[in-house]
Amino acid sequence: MENKNIIICIGRQLGAGGHEIGRMLATDFHAKYYDRELLNLAAKESGFSKKVFERNDEQKGFFKTLFGVQTTHFGGGLYRSNISQDSLFQFQSDAIRKAAEEGNCVFVGRCADYVLRDNPHVVKIFITASMYDRIERISTSERRTRIFPKRDITPKEAKHFILQAEGHRASYYNYYTGKKWGAAESYDLCINSSLLGLEDTERFIADFIRKRFGI
C-alpha cells in the first residue's frame, strides 16, 4: 500500500529556529518529531552505540573509518564490522525510511529530504534568518551552554561558531546528496523566520503544507 503519511523535512541555518518550528509543525500535524532522536533510532537499527552517531552527526562523510579500515560508499561493505561514516549514514537513512512508514513525521536535517526524495508525500522546507537573530538565539540556547558552559558567548564567538558549524553541515549535505545545501532549487519552500517570527513562520509553513496536500 502506498505510504500517504505527511513527511516534513526541514533544512535550517543554525540559529534560524528550525528546531522550534519543527516541533510546532509536529504538534500541528500530529506528527512524530525527529532531530537528534534519529541518532537513537539509527543506533537501534545498527547495534552501535548512540555515541558513535553523535560524534559524526551531520559531519562531512569522506573520512577514514572509525576503526582505521575504509569501506565502500553505498556498497556491499556497509554492514561489516569495520564501520565508516558512509555506513553510519546508511544506518541513519534506514532509520529515516522506517520512521516515515509509521506515520506523519517531521525530520530536522540529516539529509532526510534526500533520503525520502522518491516519496510523493514529502515536503521540503528550508528556514533561514538574519545573522543578528541567529547570533541572539545561539547566544542564549541550550547548545551554547554545551559549547561555552562557564561563561557568556560574545557575538563574535557566536558568529564564528555558526559559520564553522554550518560549514560542516553544508559539506555533509552536499557530499551525500550531490546537491547544494540551502540552494532554493533543493527545496519546496524557503522562508526567512526573521520576517514573521517563529510562530507566524510556522503558521505560514503549515498553511503551505495544507494547500500542497489539499488537507
CSV table of C-alpha atoms in Angstrom, one decimal:
chain,number,residue,atom,x,y,z
A,1,MET,CA,0.0,0.0,0.0
A,2,GLU,CA,1.3,3.5,-0.9
A,3,ASN,CA,2.6,5.5,2.0
A,4,LYS,CA,0.3,8.5,2.4
A,5,ASN,CA,1.8,10.0,5.6
A,6,ILE,CA,2.8,13.6,5.5
A,7,ILE,CA,6.5,13.9,5.8
A,8,ILE,CA,8.0,17.3,6.6
A,9,CYS,CA,11.8,17.6,6.0
A,10,ILE,CA,13.4,20.8,7.4
A,11,GLY,CA,16.7,22.2,6.5
A,12,ARG,CA,17.8,25.1,8.5
A,13,GLN,CA,20.5,27.7,9.1
A,14,LEU,CA,22.0,27.4,12.6
A,15,GLY,CA,20.0,29.7,14.9
A,16,ALA,CA,17.2,30.2,12.5
A,17,GLY,CA,14.7,28.5,14.7
A,18,GLY,CA,14.4,25.2,12.7
A,19,HIS,CA,14.1,23.1,15.8
A,20,GLU,CA,11.4,25.2,17.4
A,21,ILE,CA,9.4,25.5,14.2
A,22,GLY,CA,9.8,21.8,13.6
A,23,ARG,CA,8.3,21.0,17.0
A,24,MET,CA,5.3,23.3,16.4
A,25,LEU,CA,4.7,21.7,13.0
A,26,ALA,CA,4.8,18.2,14.6
A,27,THR,CA,2.1,19.4,17.0
A,28,ASP,CA,0.0,20.9,14.2
A,29,PHE,CA,0.1,17.7,12.1
A,30,HIS,CA,0.1,15.2,14.9
A,31,ALA,CA,3.4,14.0,13.7
A,32,LYS,CA,6.4,12.5,15.4
A,33,TYR,CA,9.4,14.8,15.7
A,34,TYR,CA,12.9,13.6,14.8
A,35,ASP,CA,16.0,15.6,15.3
A,36,ARG,CA,18.7,14.0,17.5
A,37,GLU,CA,16.1,11.4,18.2
A,38,LEU,CA,17.2,9.9,14.8
A,39,LEU,CA,20.5,9.0,16.5
A,40,ASN,CA,18.7,6.7,18.9
A,41,LEU,CA,16.8,5.1,16.0
A,42,ALA,CA,20.0,4.6,14.0
A,43,ALA,CA,21.8,3.1,17.0
A,44,LYS,CA,19.0,0.6,17.4
A,45,GLU,CA,19.0,-0.3,13.7
A,46,SER,CA,22.7,-0.8,13.6
A,47,GLY,CA,23.6,-2.2,17.0
A,48,PHE,CA,26.2,0.5,17.5
A,49,SER,CA,26.3,3.0,20.4
A,50,LYS,CA,24.4,6.3,20.1
A,51,LYS,CA,27.7,8.0,20.9
A,52,VAL,CA,29.2,6.7,17.6
A,53,PHE,CA,26.4,8.6,15.7
A,54,GLU,CA,26.7,11.7,17.9
A,55,ARG,CA,30.4,12.1,17.1
A,56,ASN,CA,29.7,12.0,13.4
A,57,ASP,CA,26.3,13.8,13.4
A,58,GLU,CA,26.0,16.0,10.2
A,59,GLN,CA,29.7,15.9,9.7
A,60,LYS,CA,31.3,15.6,6.3
A,61,GLY,CA,31.4,12.0,5.2
A,62,PHE,CA,34.6,11.3,3.4
A,63,PHE,CA,36.7,10.4,6.4
A,64,LYS,CA,38.5,7.1,7.2
A,65,THR,CA,36.6,4.6,9.2
A,66,LEU,CA,36.4,4.9,12.9
A,67,PHE,CA,38.5,1.8,13.2
A,68,GLY,CA,41.0,2.6,10.5
A,69,VAL,CA,39.6,0.4,7.7
A,70,GLN,CA,37.7,2.1,4.8
A,71,THR,CA,34.6,0.5,3.4
A,72,THR,CA,32.7,1.1,0.2
A,73,HIS,CA,30.3,4.1,-0.2
A,74,PHE,CA,26.8,2.6,-0.6
A,75,GLY,CA,28.4,-0.7,-1.5
A,76,GLY,CA,28.4,-4.2,-0.2
A,77,GLY,CA,30.8,-3.4,2.7
A,78,LEU,CA,28.4,-1.1,4.6
A,79,TYR,CA,27.3,-3.6,7.2
A,80,ARG,CA,30.7,-5.1,8.0
A,81,SER,CA,32.1,-4.8,11.5
A,82,ASN,CA,34.5,-2.1,10.3
A,83,ILE,CA,32.2,0.9,10.2
A,84,SER,CA,32.7,4.0,8.2
A,85,GLN,CA,30.9,7.3,8.2
A,86,ASP,CA,29.2,6.2,5.0
A,87,SER,CA,28.0,3.2,6.8
A,88,LEU,CA,26.6,5.4,9.6
A,89,PHE,CA,24.8,7.5,7.0
A,90,GLN,CA,23.3,4.3,5.6
A,91,PHE,CA,22.1,3.2,9.0
A,92,GLN,CA,20.6,6.6,9.7
A,93,SER,CA,18.9,6.6,6.3
A,94,ASP,CA,17.4,3.2,7.1
A,95,ALA,CA,16.0,4.6,10.3
A,96,ILE,CA,14.6,7.6,8.5
A,97,ARG,CA,12.8,5.4,6.0
A,98,LYS,CA,11.4,3.2,8.7
A,99,ALA,CA,10.1,6.1,10.7
A,100,ALA,CA,8.5,7.6,7.6
A,101,GLU,CA,6.5,4.4,7.1
A,102,GLU,CA,4.9,4.6,10.5
A,103,GLY,CA,3.0,7.9,10.4
A,104,ASN,CA,3.3,11.6,10.0
A,105,CYS,CA,6.8,12.8,10.6
A,106,VAL,CA,8.9,16.0,10.9
A,107,PHE,CA,12.6,15.4,10.2
A,108,VAL,CA,15.1,18.2,11.0
A,109,GLY,CA,18.3,17.9,9.0
A,110,ARG,CA,20.2,14.6,8.4
A,111,CYS,CA,19.6,14.7,4.7
A,112,ALA,CA,16.0,13.4,5.2
A,113,ASP,CA,14.8,15.3,2.2
A,114,TYR,CA,17.2,13.4,0.0
A,115,VAL,CA,16.7,10.0,1.7
A,116,LEU,CA,13.0,10.3,1.1
A,117,ARG,CA,13.2,12.0,-2.3
A,118,ASP,CA,11.1,9.4,-4.0
A,119,ASN,CA,8.2,9.7,-1.5
A,120,PRO,CA,5.5,11.8,-3.1
A,121,HIS,CA,4.2,12.9,0.4
A,122,VAL,CA,7.4,14.7,1.3
A,123,VAL,CA,7.5,18.5,1.6
A,124,LYS,CA,11.0,20.1,1.8
A,125,ILE,CA,11.4,23.3,3.8
A,126,PHE,CA,14.5,25.4,4.3
A,127,ILE,CA,14.5,28.0,7.1
A,128,THR,CA,16.9,31.0,7.2
A,129,ALA,CA,17.1,34.1,9.3
A,130,SER,CA,19.2,37.2,9.7
A,131,MET,CA,22.7,36.8,11.2
A,132,TYR,CA,21.7,39.2,14.0
A,133,ASP,CA,18.8,37.0,15.1
A,134,ARG,CA,20.8,33.8,14.7
A,135,ILE,CA,23.6,35.2,16.9
A,136,GLU,CA,21.0,36.3,19.5
A,137,ARG,CA,19.4,32.8,19.5
A,138,ILE,CA,22.7,30.9,19.6
A,139,SER,CA,23.9,33.1,22.5
A,140,THR,CA,21.0,32.0,24.7
A,141,SER,CA,20.4,28.5,23.5
A,142,GLU,CA,21.0,25.2,25.3
A,143,ARG,CA,23.5,24.3,22.7
A,144,ARG,CA,25.6,27.4,23.6
A,145,THR,CA,25.8,26.2,27.2
A,146,ARG,CA,27.3,22.9,26.0
A,147,ILE,CA,30.0,24.7,24.0
A,148,PHE,CA,30.7,27.5,26.4
A,149,PRO,CA,29.4,26.1,29.7
A,150,LYS,CA,31.1,28.5,32.1
A,151,ARG,CA,30.7,31.9,30.5
A,152,ASP,CA,28.7,34.1,28.2
A,153,ILE,CA,29.5,33.9,24.5
A,154,THR,CA,30.3,37.1,22.6
A,155,PRO,CA,28.6,38.0,19.3
A,156,LYS,CA,31.9,37.4,17.5
A,157,GLU,CA,32.3,34.0,19.1
A,158,ALA,CA,28.7,33.1,18.2
A,159,LYS,CA,29.1,34.1,14.6
A,160,HIS,CA,32.3,32.1,14.4
A,161,PHE,CA,30.5,29.1,15.9
A,162,ILE,CA,27.6,29.5,13.4
A,163,LEU,CA,29.8,29.7,10.4
A,164,GLN,CA,32.0,26.8,11.4
A,165,ALA,CA,29.1,24.5,12.3
A,166,GLU,CA,27.3,25.4,9.0
A,167,GLY,CA,30.4,24.6,7.1
A,168,HIS,CA,30.3,21.1,8.4
A,169,ARG,CA,26.6,20.8,7.8
A,170,ALA,CA,26.8,22.0,4.2
A,171,SER,CA,29.7,19.7,3.4
A,172,TYR,CA,27.8,16.8,4.9
A,173,TYR,CA,24.7,17.6,2.9
A,174,ASN,CA,26.5,18.3,-0.4
A,175,TYR,CA,28.6,15.2,-0.2
A,176,TYR,CA,25.7,12.8,0.5
A,177,THR,CA,23.1,14.4,-1.7
A,178,GLY,CA,25.0,15.8,-4.7
A,179,LYS,CA,23.0,19.0,-4.2
A,180,LYS,CA,23.8,22.3,-2.6
A,181,TRP,CA,22.8,22.9,1.0
A,182,GLY,CA,20.5,25.9,1.3
A,183,ALA,CA,20.0,26.3,-2.5
A,184,ALA,CA,16.4,27.2,-3.3
A,185,GLU,CA,16.1,24.5,-6.0
A,186,SER,CA,16.7,21.8,-3.4
A,187,TYR,CA,13.5,22.7,-1.5
A,188,ASP,CA,9.8,23.3,-2.0
A,189,LEU,CA,9.7,26.4,0.2
A,190,CYS,CA,12.5,28.6,1.6
A,191,ILE,CA,11.5,31.1,4.3
A,192,ASN,CA,13.2,33.8,6.4
A,193,SER,CA,12.0,33.4,10.0
A,194,SER,CA,13.2,36.8,10.9
A,195,LEU,CA,10.5,38.4,8.9
A,196,LEU,CA,7.5,36.9,10.7
A,197,GLY,CA,8.9,35.5,13.9
A,198,LEU,CA,8.9,31.8,14.7
A,199,GLU,CA,5.2,31.3,15.5
A,200,ASP,CA,3.9,33.1,12.4
A,201,THR,CA,6.6,31.4,10.2
A,202,GLU,CA,5.3,28.1,11.5
A,203,ARG,CA,1.7,29.1,10.6
A,204,PHE,CA,2.8,30.1,7.1
A,205,ILE,CA,4.6,26.8,6.6
A,206,ALA,CA,1.6,24.8,7.9
A,207,ASP,CA,-0.8,26.7,5.6
A,208,PHE,CA,1.6,26.0,2.7
A,209,ILE,CA,1.7,22.3,3.6
A,210,ARG,CA,-2.1,22.1,3.8
A,211,LYS,CA,-2.5,23.7,0.4
A,212,ARG,CA,0.2,21.5,-1.0
A,213,PHE,CA,-1.6,18.3,0.0
A,214,GLY,CA,-5.2,19.6,-0.1
A,215,ILE,CA,-6.0,19.0,3.5
